Each structure stands twice: as C-alpha cells, then as structure tokens.
Coordinates of C-alpha atoms and ligand atoms in Angstrom, one line a residue:
M4 CA -40.3 31.7 -87.3
N5 CA -36.5 31.6 -87.4
G6 CA -33.9 30.2 -89.8
T7 CA -33.8 26.8 -88.1
D8 CA -37.5 26.5 -88.4
L9 CA -37.3 27.4 -92.1
A10 CA -34.5 24.9 -92.8
D11 CA -36.5 22.3 -91.0
R12 CA -39.6 22.9 -93.0
I13 CA -37.7 22.9 -96.3
G14 CA -36.0 19.6 -95.4
R15 CA -39.4 18.0 -94.5
H16 CA -41.1 19.5 -97.6
T17 CA -43.6 21.2 -95.4
A18 CA -42.5 24.8 -96.3
R19 CA -45.2 26.8 -98.2
I20 CA -43.9 28.2 -101.4
A21 CA -45.3 31.0 -103.6
V22 CA -44.1 31.5 -107.1
I23 CA -44.9 34.9 -108.6
G24 CA -45.4 34.8 -112.4
Q25 CA -46.8 31.6 -113.9
G26 CA -45.2 31.7 -117.3
Y27 CA -42.6 29.7 -119.1
V28 CA -40.3 29.9 -116.0
G29 CA -42.7 30.1 -113.0
L30 CA -45.2 27.4 -113.9
P31 CA -42.7 24.5 -114.5
L32 CA -40.9 25.5 -111.3
A33 CA -44.1 25.7 -109.2
V34 CA -45.3 22.3 -110.5
E35 CA -41.9 20.7 -109.8
F36 CA -42.0 21.9 -106.2
A37 CA -45.6 20.7 -105.8
R38 CA -44.7 17.3 -107.3
A39 CA -41.9 17.1 -104.6
G40 CA -44.6 17.5 -101.9
F41 CA -44.5 21.2 -101.2
V42 CA -47.7 23.2 -101.0
V43 CA -47.3 25.8 -103.7
T44 CA -49.2 28.9 -104.6
G45 CA -48.8 30.2 -108.2
L46 CA -49.5 33.9 -108.4
D47 CA -50.1 35.8 -111.6
T48 CA -51.7 39.1 -112.5
D49 CA -53.2 37.6 -115.7
A50 CA -56.8 36.6 -114.8
D51 CA -57.1 34.5 -117.9
R52 CA -54.0 32.4 -117.1
I53 CA -55.2 31.9 -113.5
A54 CA -58.6 30.7 -114.8
R55 CA -57.0 28.2 -117.1
L56 CA -54.6 26.9 -114.5
T57 CA -57.4 26.5 -112.0
R58 CA -59.2 24.4 -114.6
G59 CA -56.1 22.3 -114.8
E60 CA -55.2 23.6 -118.3
S61 CA -51.5 24.1 -119.1
Y62 CA -50.4 26.6 -121.7
I63 CA -46.7 25.7 -121.4
P64 CA -45.6 22.7 -123.5
D65 CA -43.1 21.6 -120.8
V66 CA -45.9 21.2 -118.2
P67 CA -48.2 18.3 -119.1
A68 CA -51.9 19.0 -118.1
E69 CA -51.9 15.7 -116.2
D70 CA -49.0 16.8 -114.0
L71 CA -50.8 20.0 -113.2
Q72 CA -54.2 18.3 -112.6
Q73 CA -52.5 15.8 -110.2
V74 CA -50.9 18.5 -108.0
I75 CA -54.2 20.4 -108.0
E76 CA -56.2 17.3 -106.9
A77 CA -53.6 16.5 -104.3
G78 CA -54.2 20.0 -102.8
R79 CA -50.5 21.0 -103.4
Y80 CA -51.0 23.6 -106.1
V81 CA -53.4 26.5 -106.4
A82 CA -53.2 29.4 -108.8
T83 CA -54.4 32.9 -107.8
A84 CA -54.2 36.6 -108.6
D85 CA -54.8 37.5 -105.0
V86 CA -51.6 38.9 -103.5
T87 CA -52.8 38.4 -100.0
A88 CA -51.9 34.7 -100.6
L89 CA -48.3 35.9 -99.8
V90 CA -49.2 35.9 -96.1
D91 CA -47.7 33.0 -94.3
Q92 CA -45.4 31.8 -97.1
D93 CA -42.1 30.4 -96.2
A94 CA -40.4 31.0 -99.5
V95 CA -41.4 33.4 -102.3
I96 CA -39.8 33.0 -105.8
L97 CA -40.1 35.8 -108.4
C98 CA -40.4 34.8 -112.0
V99 CA -41.8 37.8 -113.7
P100 CA -40.8 39.2 -117.1
T101 CA -37.8 41.5 -117.6
P102 CA -38.3 43.1 -121.1
L103 CA -36.5 46.0 -122.7
R104 CA -37.9 49.5 -123.1
K105 CA -38.0 50.9 -126.7
S106 CA -34.7 52.6 -125.9
K107 CA -33.3 49.0 -125.2
D108 CA -32.8 49.9 -121.6
P109 CA -33.9 47.3 -119.0
D110 CA -37.4 47.4 -117.8
V111 CA -37.5 46.0 -114.3
S112 CA -41.0 47.4 -113.5
H113 CA -42.6 43.9 -113.2
V114 CA -39.9 42.9 -110.7
V115 CA -40.4 46.1 -108.7
A116 CA -44.2 45.7 -108.8
C117 CA -44.1 42.2 -107.4
A118 CA -41.3 43.0 -105.0
R119 CA -43.6 45.7 -103.5
D120 CA -46.2 43.0 -102.9
V121 CA -43.6 40.8 -101.3
A122 CA -42.3 43.6 -99.1
R123 CA -45.9 44.3 -97.9
F124 CA -46.2 40.7 -96.5
L125 CA -42.5 40.0 -95.7
A126 CA -42.4 38.1 -92.4
P127 CA -39.5 37.0 -90.2
G128 CA -37.9 33.7 -91.3
Q129 CA -39.0 34.1 -95.0
L130 CA -36.8 33.3 -98.0
V131 CA -37.2 35.4 -101.1
V132 CA -35.5 34.4 -104.4
L133 CA -35.4 36.4 -107.6
E134 CA -35.2 34.2 -110.8
S135 CA -35.9 36.7 -113.5
T136 CA -33.0 37.5 -115.7
T137 CA -31.7 40.9 -114.9
Y138 CA -28.7 43.2 -114.6
P139 CA -26.1 42.8 -111.9
G140 CA -27.1 44.7 -108.8
T141 CA -30.9 44.2 -109.1
T142 CA -31.1 42.0 -106.0
E143 CA -28.9 44.1 -103.8
E144 CA -29.6 47.6 -105.1
V145 CA -33.3 47.4 -105.9
L146 CA -34.9 44.6 -103.9
L147 CA -32.8 44.6 -100.7
P148 CA -33.7 48.3 -99.7
M149 CA -37.4 47.6 -100.4
F150 CA -37.3 44.6 -98.1
E151 CA -35.3 46.2 -95.3
E152 CA -37.5 49.3 -95.2
G153 CA -39.9 47.7 -92.7
G154 CA -37.0 47.1 -90.2
L155 CA -36.2 43.4 -90.9
R156 CA -32.5 42.6 -91.5
V157 CA -31.3 40.4 -94.3
G158 CA -29.4 37.3 -93.2
Q159 CA -30.9 37.4 -89.8
D160 CA -34.7 38.1 -90.1
F161 CA -35.2 37.1 -93.7
Y162 CA -33.1 35.6 -96.6
L163 CA -32.6 37.0 -100.0
A164 CA -30.9 35.4 -103.0
F165 CA -30.7 35.5 -106.8
S166 CA -30.9 32.2 -108.7
P167 CA -31.2 32.5 -112.5
E168 CA -33.6 30.4 -114.3
R169 CA -31.9 28.5 -117.1
I170 CA -34.9 26.5 -118.5
D171 CA -34.9 25.8 -122.2
P172 CA -38.6 25.6 -123.2
G173 CA -39.3 22.6 -125.5
N174 CA -36.1 20.8 -124.5
P175 CA -37.2 17.3 -123.4
T176 CA -33.6 16.3 -122.2
Y177 CA -33.1 19.1 -119.8
R178 CA -36.0 20.0 -117.6
V179 CA -36.2 21.8 -114.3
K180 CA -34.7 18.8 -112.4
E181 CA -31.8 18.2 -114.7
I182 CA -30.6 21.8 -115.1
P183 CA -27.9 22.7 -112.5
K184 CA -28.9 25.7 -110.4
L185 CA -26.7 28.7 -109.5
V186 CA -27.5 30.5 -106.2
G187 CA -26.0 33.7 -104.9
G188 CA -27.3 35.0 -101.6
V189 CA -26.9 38.5 -100.1
T190 CA -25.2 36.8 -97.1
P191 CA -23.8 33.3 -96.7
A192 CA -26.9 32.3 -94.7
C193 CA -29.1 33.5 -97.6
T194 CA -27.1 31.4 -100.1
R195 CA -27.3 28.3 -97.9
M196 CA -31.0 28.6 -97.3
A197 CA -31.8 29.2 -101.0
A198 CA -29.5 26.4 -102.1
M199 CA -31.2 24.1 -99.6
L200 CA -34.6 24.9 -101.1
Y201 CA -33.5 24.1 -104.7
R202 CA -31.7 20.9 -103.6
Q203 CA -35.1 19.5 -102.9
I204 CA -36.0 19.5 -106.6
V205 CA -32.7 19.9 -108.6
A206 CA -29.8 17.4 -108.7
Q207 CA -27.0 20.0 -108.7
V208 CA -26.9 23.3 -107.0
F209 CA -23.8 25.6 -107.1
E210 CA -23.4 28.2 -104.3
L211 CA -21.8 31.5 -105.4
S212 CA -20.3 34.3 -103.4
S213 CA -22.9 37.0 -104.2
P214 CA -26.1 37.7 -106.1
A215 CA -24.1 39.8 -108.6
V216 CA -22.1 36.8 -109.7
A217 CA -25.3 34.8 -110.3
E218 CA -26.9 37.7 -112.2
L219 CA -23.8 38.1 -114.4
A220 CA -23.4 34.3 -115.0
K221 CA -26.9 34.2 -116.5
L222 CA -26.2 37.3 -118.7
Y223 CA -22.9 35.8 -119.8
E224 CA -24.6 32.5 -120.8
N225 CA -27.2 34.3 -123.0
T226 CA -24.7 36.8 -124.4
F227 CA -22.5 33.8 -125.4
R228 CA -25.4 32.4 -127.3
S229 CA -26.3 35.6 -129.0
V230 CA -22.7 36.2 -130.1
N231 CA -22.2 32.7 -131.3
I232 CA -25.5 32.7 -133.2
A233 CA -24.4 36.0 -134.8
L234 CA -21.1 34.4 -135.8
A235 CA -22.9 31.5 -137.5
N236 CA -25.3 34.0 -139.2
E237 CA -22.3 36.0 -140.4
L238 CA -20.7 32.8 -141.7
A239 CA -24.0 32.1 -143.6
L240 CA -23.8 35.5 -145.2
I241 CA -20.1 35.0 -146.2
C242 CA -20.8 31.5 -147.5
H243 CA -23.7 32.9 -149.6
H244 CA -21.2 35.2 -151.3
L245 CA -18.7 32.4 -151.8
G246 CA -21.3 29.9 -153.1
V247 CA -20.5 27.3 -150.3
S248 CA -23.0 25.5 -148.0
V249 CA -22.7 27.0 -144.5
W250 CA -24.3 23.9 -143.1
E251 CA -21.6 21.7 -144.5
V252 CA -18.9 24.0 -143.2
I253 CA -20.3 24.0 -139.7
E254 CA -20.7 20.2 -139.7
A255 CA -17.2 19.8 -140.9
A256 CA -15.8 22.2 -138.2
A257 CA -17.9 20.3 -135.6
T258 CA -15.9 17.1 -136.2
K259 CA -13.2 18.6 -134.1
P260 CA -13.7 17.0 -130.7
F261 CA -12.3 20.0 -128.6
G262 CA -12.3 23.7 -128.8
F263 CA -15.3 24.1 -131.0
M264 CA -19.1 24.1 -130.3
P265 CA -21.5 24.3 -133.3
F266 CA -24.1 27.0 -133.5
S267 CA -26.7 27.2 -136.3
P268 CA -27.5 30.1 -138.5
G269 CA -31.2 30.9 -139.0
P270 CA -33.8 33.5 -140.0
G271 CA -33.1 35.6 -136.9
I272 CA -33.3 35.4 -133.1
G273 CA -36.4 35.5 -131.0
G274 CA -38.0 34.6 -127.6
H275 CA -37.8 36.4 -124.3
C276 CA -34.1 35.8 -123.7
I277 CA -31.4 36.0 -126.5
P278 CA -32.6 39.3 -128.2
I279 CA -33.1 41.0 -124.8
D280 CA -30.8 39.8 -122.0
P281 CA -27.4 40.9 -123.5
F282 CA -28.7 44.5 -123.3
Y283 CA -29.1 44.2 -119.6
L284 CA -25.4 43.6 -119.5
S285 CA -24.3 46.4 -121.9
W286 CA -26.6 48.9 -120.1
K287 CA -25.0 48.1 -116.7
A288 CA -21.5 48.2 -118.3
R289 CA -22.3 51.6 -119.8
L290 CA -23.5 53.0 -116.5
N291 CA -20.1 52.0 -115.1
G292 CA -18.1 53.6 -117.8
Y293 CA -17.5 50.7 -120.2
E294 CA -19.0 50.4 -123.7
A295 CA -19.6 46.7 -124.5
K296 CA -18.8 45.9 -128.2
F297 CA -19.7 42.3 -128.9
I298 CA -23.3 42.7 -127.7
G299 CA -24.3 45.5 -130.1
L300 CA -22.5 43.9 -133.1
A301 CA -24.1 40.5 -132.5
D302 CA -27.5 42.1 -132.3
E303 CA -26.9 44.0 -135.5
I304 CA -25.9 40.9 -137.4
N305 CA -28.8 38.8 -136.0
R306 CA -31.2 41.5 -137.0
T307 CA -30.1 41.6 -140.6
M308 CA -31.2 37.9 -141.0
P309 CA -35.0 38.5 -141.6
R310 CA -34.1 40.9 -144.4
F311 CA -31.7 38.4 -145.9
V312 CA -34.4 35.7 -145.9
L313 CA -36.7 38.1 -147.7
E314 CA -34.0 38.6 -150.2
L315 CA -33.7 34.8 -150.7
V316 CA -37.4 34.5 -151.3
N317 CA -37.4 37.5 -153.6
R318 CA -34.6 36.1 -155.7
A319 CA -36.0 32.5 -155.7
L320 CA -39.3 33.8 -157.1
N321 CA -37.7 36.2 -159.5
D322 CA -35.6 33.3 -160.9
R323 CA -38.9 31.7 -161.8
G324 CA -40.3 34.8 -163.3
K325 CA -42.6 35.6 -160.4
P326 CA -42.9 38.8 -158.5
V327 CA -43.5 38.8 -154.7
K328 CA -46.7 40.8 -155.3
G329 CA -49.5 38.3 -155.6
A330 CA -47.2 35.3 -154.8
R331 CA -48.6 32.5 -152.7
I332 CA -46.2 32.0 -149.8
L333 CA -46.6 29.2 -147.3
V334 CA -44.7 29.8 -144.1
L335 CA -43.7 26.7 -142.2
G336 CA -43.3 27.6 -138.5
V337 CA -43.7 31.0 -136.9
A338 CA -42.5 30.2 -133.4
Y339 CA -39.0 31.6 -132.7
K340 CA -37.7 28.0 -132.3
R341 CA -38.5 24.4 -132.6
G342 CA -41.0 22.8 -130.3
V343 CA -42.5 25.9 -128.7
G344 CA -45.5 28.2 -129.4
D345 CA -43.7 31.4 -128.4
V346 CA -43.8 34.1 -131.1
R347 CA -42.3 36.9 -128.9
E348 CA -39.6 38.6 -131.0
S349 CA -39.9 35.8 -133.6
P350 CA -38.3 36.7 -136.9
A351 CA -41.3 35.1 -138.7
V352 CA -43.5 38.1 -137.6
E353 CA -41.2 40.6 -139.3
I354 CA -40.8 38.4 -142.4
I355 CA -44.6 37.8 -142.8
E356 CA -45.3 41.5 -142.1
E357 CA -43.0 42.5 -144.9
L358 CA -44.3 39.8 -147.3
L359 CA -47.9 41.1 -146.7
E360 CA -46.7 44.7 -147.2
R361 CA -45.2 43.7 -150.6
G362 CA -48.5 42.2 -151.6
A363 CA -47.9 38.5 -151.2
Q364 CA -50.6 36.1 -150.2
V365 CA -49.4 34.4 -147.0
Q366 CA -50.6 31.3 -145.3
Y367 CA -48.8 29.7 -142.4
V368 CA -48.7 26.3 -140.6
D369 CA -47.5 25.9 -137.0
P370 CA -48.8 23.1 -134.7
F371 CA -48.0 25.3 -131.7
V372 CA -49.4 28.6 -132.8
P373 CA -53.1 28.5 -133.8
T374 CA -53.4 32.2 -134.5
L375 CA -51.0 35.0 -135.2
T376 CA -51.6 38.8 -135.2
I377 CA -49.6 40.8 -137.7
R378 CA -50.2 44.5 -137.5
E379 CA -53.6 44.0 -136.0
R380 CA -54.5 41.5 -138.7
G381 CA -55.4 38.1 -137.5
L382 CA -54.0 35.0 -139.3
E383 CA -55.1 31.5 -138.6
A384 CA -52.8 28.5 -138.9
S385 CA -53.6 26.1 -141.8
R386 CA -53.0 22.3 -141.8
L387 CA -49.9 21.1 -143.6
E388 CA -51.4 19.2 -146.5
P389 CA -50.2 18.3 -150.0
G390 CA -52.9 20.5 -151.5
L391 CA -51.7 23.5 -149.6
L392 CA -48.0 22.8 -150.6
R393 CA -49.1 22.6 -154.2
W394 CA -51.1 25.8 -153.8
S395 CA -48.0 27.7 -152.8
Y396 CA -45.4 29.2 -155.1
V397 CA -42.9 28.8 -152.4
A398 CA -42.7 27.0 -149.0
L399 CA -40.6 29.1 -146.6
I400 CA -39.3 27.0 -143.7
L401 CA -38.7 29.4 -140.7
T402 CA -39.0 27.0 -137.8
D403 CA -37.9 23.4 -138.0
H404 CA -40.6 21.8 -135.9
R405 CA -40.3 18.0 -135.6
E406 CA -44.0 17.7 -136.3
F407 CA -43.6 18.7 -140.0
D408 CA -43.4 16.0 -142.6
Y409 CA -40.4 17.3 -144.6
E410 CA -40.6 14.4 -147.1
T411 CA -44.1 15.6 -148.1
V412 CA -42.9 19.2 -148.2
V413 CA -40.0 18.3 -150.5
R414 CA -42.2 16.2 -152.7
E415 CA -45.2 18.5 -153.1
A416 CA -43.9 22.1 -152.8
P417 CA -42.8 23.6 -156.2
L418 CA -40.1 25.7 -154.5
I419 CA -38.6 25.7 -151.0
V420 CA -36.6 28.3 -149.1
D421 CA -35.2 26.5 -146.1
T422 CA -33.6 28.7 -143.4
R423 CA -33.0 25.8 -141.0
N424 CA -31.5 23.0 -143.1
A425 CA -34.7 21.0 -142.2
T426 CA -34.7 19.4 -145.6
R427 CA -31.1 18.1 -145.3
G428 CA -30.7 14.8 -147.0
L429 CA -34.2 14.9 -148.5
A430 CA -33.5 16.6 -151.7
P431 CA -33.9 14.5 -154.8
Q432 CA -34.6 17.7 -156.8
D433 CA -32.1 19.9 -155.1
H434 CA -32.6 22.7 -157.6
K435 CA -35.9 23.6 -156.1
I436 CA -34.5 24.1 -152.6
V437 CA -32.8 27.3 -151.7
R438 CA -30.9 27.0 -148.4
L439 CA -29.6 29.7 -146.1
Ligands
NAD17 N1 -38.8 31.9 -121.3 C1 -37.5 31.4 -121.1 O1 -37.1 30.5 -121.9 C2 -36.7 31.9 -120.0 C3 -35.6 31.1 -119.6 C4 -34.8 31.6 -118.6 C5 -35.1 32.7 -117.9 N2 -36.2 33.5 -118.3 C6 -36.4 34.7 -117.6 O2 -37.5 34.5 -116.6 C7 -38.3 35.6 -116.5 C8 -39.8 35.2 -116.8 O3 -39.9 34.8 -118.1 P1 -41.1 34.0 -118.7 O4 -40.6 33.5 -120.1 O5 -41.5 33.0 -117.7 O6 -42.2 35.1 -118.9 P2 -43.7 34.9 -119.2 O7 -44.2 36.2 -119.8 O8 -43.9 33.6 -119.8 O9 -44.4 34.8 -117.7 C9 -44.3 35.8 -116.8 C10 -45.6 35.9 -116.0 O10 -45.5 36.9 -115.0 C11 -46.8 37.5 -114.9 N3 -46.6 38.8 -114.2 C12 -46.1 39.9 -114.7 N4 -46.0 40.9 -113.7 C13 -46.5 40.3 -112.6 C14 -46.7 40.7 -111.2 N5 -46.4 42.0 -110.8 N6 -47.2 39.9 -110.3 C15 -47.6 38.6 -110.7 N7 -47.4 38.1 -112.0 C16 -46.9 39.0 -112.9 C17 -47.3 37.6 -116.3 O11 -48.7 37.7 -116.3 C18 -46.8 36.2 -116.9 O12 -47.8 35.3 -116.8 C19 -37.7 36.7 -117.4 O13 -36.8 37.4 -116.6 C20 -37.0 35.9 -118.4 O14 -35.9 36.6 -119.0 C21 -37.0 33.1 -119.3

C-alpha cells in the first residue's frame, strides 16, 4: 500500500485503525472513530479491561456503555490484548501512560514497549501517531529510530506524527469531537496524513511544523494549568492570613473581561496530567542546560495544600473542643476532580491517610469511587444520607461532585470544612462552615 491508497482509505472511512491503550484517552478516541464508520481495534495489556470492553462495559464516564455496545454490534470495534492484531492496520495510535519515576524523571517505558510491538508489524503505507503526553523529542529521538530500523523510510514508506490528546474527562461540553487537535508530523507528508485522519472525527485540526512543537504545546498547556492553580492556592494561603475570602477575591477579579482567567484553589492537584506533565518539560530543559523555575515552585505550593486542609480540619475540631483522634470525619468526594472516578494522585488519598494515622474514624462518599485503598486498607463508599452527616463531627468536602445534595449537607452536618466553595450561597449558619 502507498500514501495515495492510505489517504483514499481514510477519506472513505475504510482504513483500519488500532488504538493502543484503552484508558481515559484511548477508549473515547477508539469509540469515536468506530462511530464514524472505521473498523477499530482497541489494544490493551490489561486482561480485565479487555474482558469488560468485550462485554460492552465501559469504565470511562465519557463513554456511555450504549455507544460502546452499538459499535461492537456493528462489528466496528473489538478489544484485544493480542498484539498480532497490529498486522494489516492502516493507522496505529498510541495512548499509553507516561508516568514519572520516583525521581520525578519521565518514564516512557510504556511508550517504548508498545512502539516495539508497532515496529514488529510496521508495514509500508502505515500511519503511526503518538498521543501520550511526553517530552519534546520522544517522537523523533525515541520512536523514529525504532521504526526505521527495519529499513522503511519515514515520509515515504510510512508516516509518523505526534498529536497530543487534550481530553478533559468528565467535561460534557468538550468531548473528542469538539476539542481542536494539534498535529506535528516528522515530514510534511506525515503531518498531512495524520491531520487527514483526525479531520474525519474532529472539527478543527491544526497542522504544526514538527512533532516537537506539538509535544511542547501540550506540556505548556498543562504547565500553564499547574502554575495558575498554584497561584490560586497561594492566594488562598495569603487570604487565610488576611482573613479575607479567596473565593470572593477571585470572583471579583474575574469580572474583568480581558487579561484575566479565573483558576480555583483546592485541596491539591491530582490525576494523570497536572502533577506529572510539567516535570517532562523541566527534565528535558535540564538535559539541555536550563533549570525551569515555575514548574518546581508550582508543584511545591500545590503539594502544601493537603497539609493546609488537615490544619483547617484540626483547628475546626479544636475550636469545638474535639481532638482529631477518635473524631468522626465524613469525606465528601475522593476523586481528584468533579465528575470523574479517578483517584490517581488525588489529594484525598493523602488527607485520609493522615487522618487515619492520627486516629480519626473516616467514612467517605463518592458516587464515582465505590472502593478506595489507603495503605493496603480497603475502604468502601457510604451513601450520603442525613444520618451519616449527623454521625460525623465534620463533613470535609474535597471534591465538588454535582451529585451531592449540598443543601442537605449544610442542613445536617454539625460542622463543614469546604475546600471547593461547594456550599457557596447555602450557608444560613455560616459559622459552622470553614472555607479554604
Ligand atoms: N487522563 C487524561 O485526562 C489525559 C488527558 C490528556 C492526555 N493524557 C495522556 O494520555 C496518555 C494516556 O493516559 P490515560 O489517562 O488514558 O491512561 P490510562 O491509564 O487511563 O490508560 C492507559 C492504558 O494503556 C494500557 N497500556 C499500558 N501499557 C500498554 C502497552 N504496552 N500496550 C497496550 N496497552 C498498554 C493500560 O493498561 C491502560 O489501560 C498519558 O500520556 C496521559 O498523560 C491523559
């Protein structure tokens, strides 16, 4: 197959697409291509995930089970752990995790592992796209040599591009289709081919001059978030010392229609992106002789927040003559943000761990997280009921899920520590609510 054949198959939606990694990023993407008529194979090394997907069960809130079942029944989606499914694919998209090592250096071992599989089955005319967030240079310095080792030439025999995933799990306004895509190919032909593929499912695709620009753009986006969240968190700490509501200050500043964008403080940062991605940038900068300053500082401030929340709980209980030891604490929300069940890096884990360590009795509610493991100890989610709120000495709001009935929380809980301003405007007895 040559480039004309591939472009033709993409345009007619007959190209066969494999998406490696069926998580928060890979599954919505695979299902979107399948819904557009492509035959898609979802590859994953996690046998349990493959079994669930094959049964038509979705574990990602942004992918309704009905959508998944429809594409399975139509014969346009199959999930498998068998890498030989990479034979005869027209396009292969890599969506595997890119975590940090304990040293906070990038760990691209998952990318390398699946690129090895791709290299084994790489065939003339194939398009390969990396979507995992990673440091600038990964596509050209790590993947390209692996793919050219077998003698095929990029831009002529096969196409290689980087296109960062920008999905925001749990955001109903911006889904795969609505989020503009960036594409940077190793050669102009690579860029054009990858852009053409994404244009079949995404309204806006921007072509960039290189993979490095696309890799950096993604890291800049997430560093921007980390730094601005840190600034909001620092403002919360300053406001606390000044006895002023940080929420009111941010709301006031946000009335300016230009030159300002509001970010919210909170109990800390979590998820697979914001606490991790900026370190991919600072690591690469360091290797090239530049020490990034904002990234480390933002992380330092963001990481003080769980301790600050513990201090708020401690003081609120102390003011009522109660020690943390033996206190009944009801945590509302353990996911790292509203609307998702993701507890990776969630500050709630650190906060609950410390509360248990100090001898508190902790129960939690979270409609998206049925069970939670804290230091090998399994906790089960409770239902948010008036009796449970009355049982608690303090209700600690860590995630502002829309599913919580805050009016009941404000009415029934004897004391509330609200780290998200979720009880805004609902406080007849304001004295029992401590806000960040
Ligand atoms: N979660 C987000 O909000 C988000 C948003 C934008 C970008 N990203 C980036 O996208 C990438 C994937 O993130 P995610 O949240 O989807 O991760 P995830 O952990 O939800 O999913 C990754 C999947 O890849 C599978 N996997 C790992 N190694 C594999 C291999 N060698 N072969 C096949 N499958 C393999 C895992 O079993 C897992 O199911 C990361 O680089 C992340 O930074 C994530």
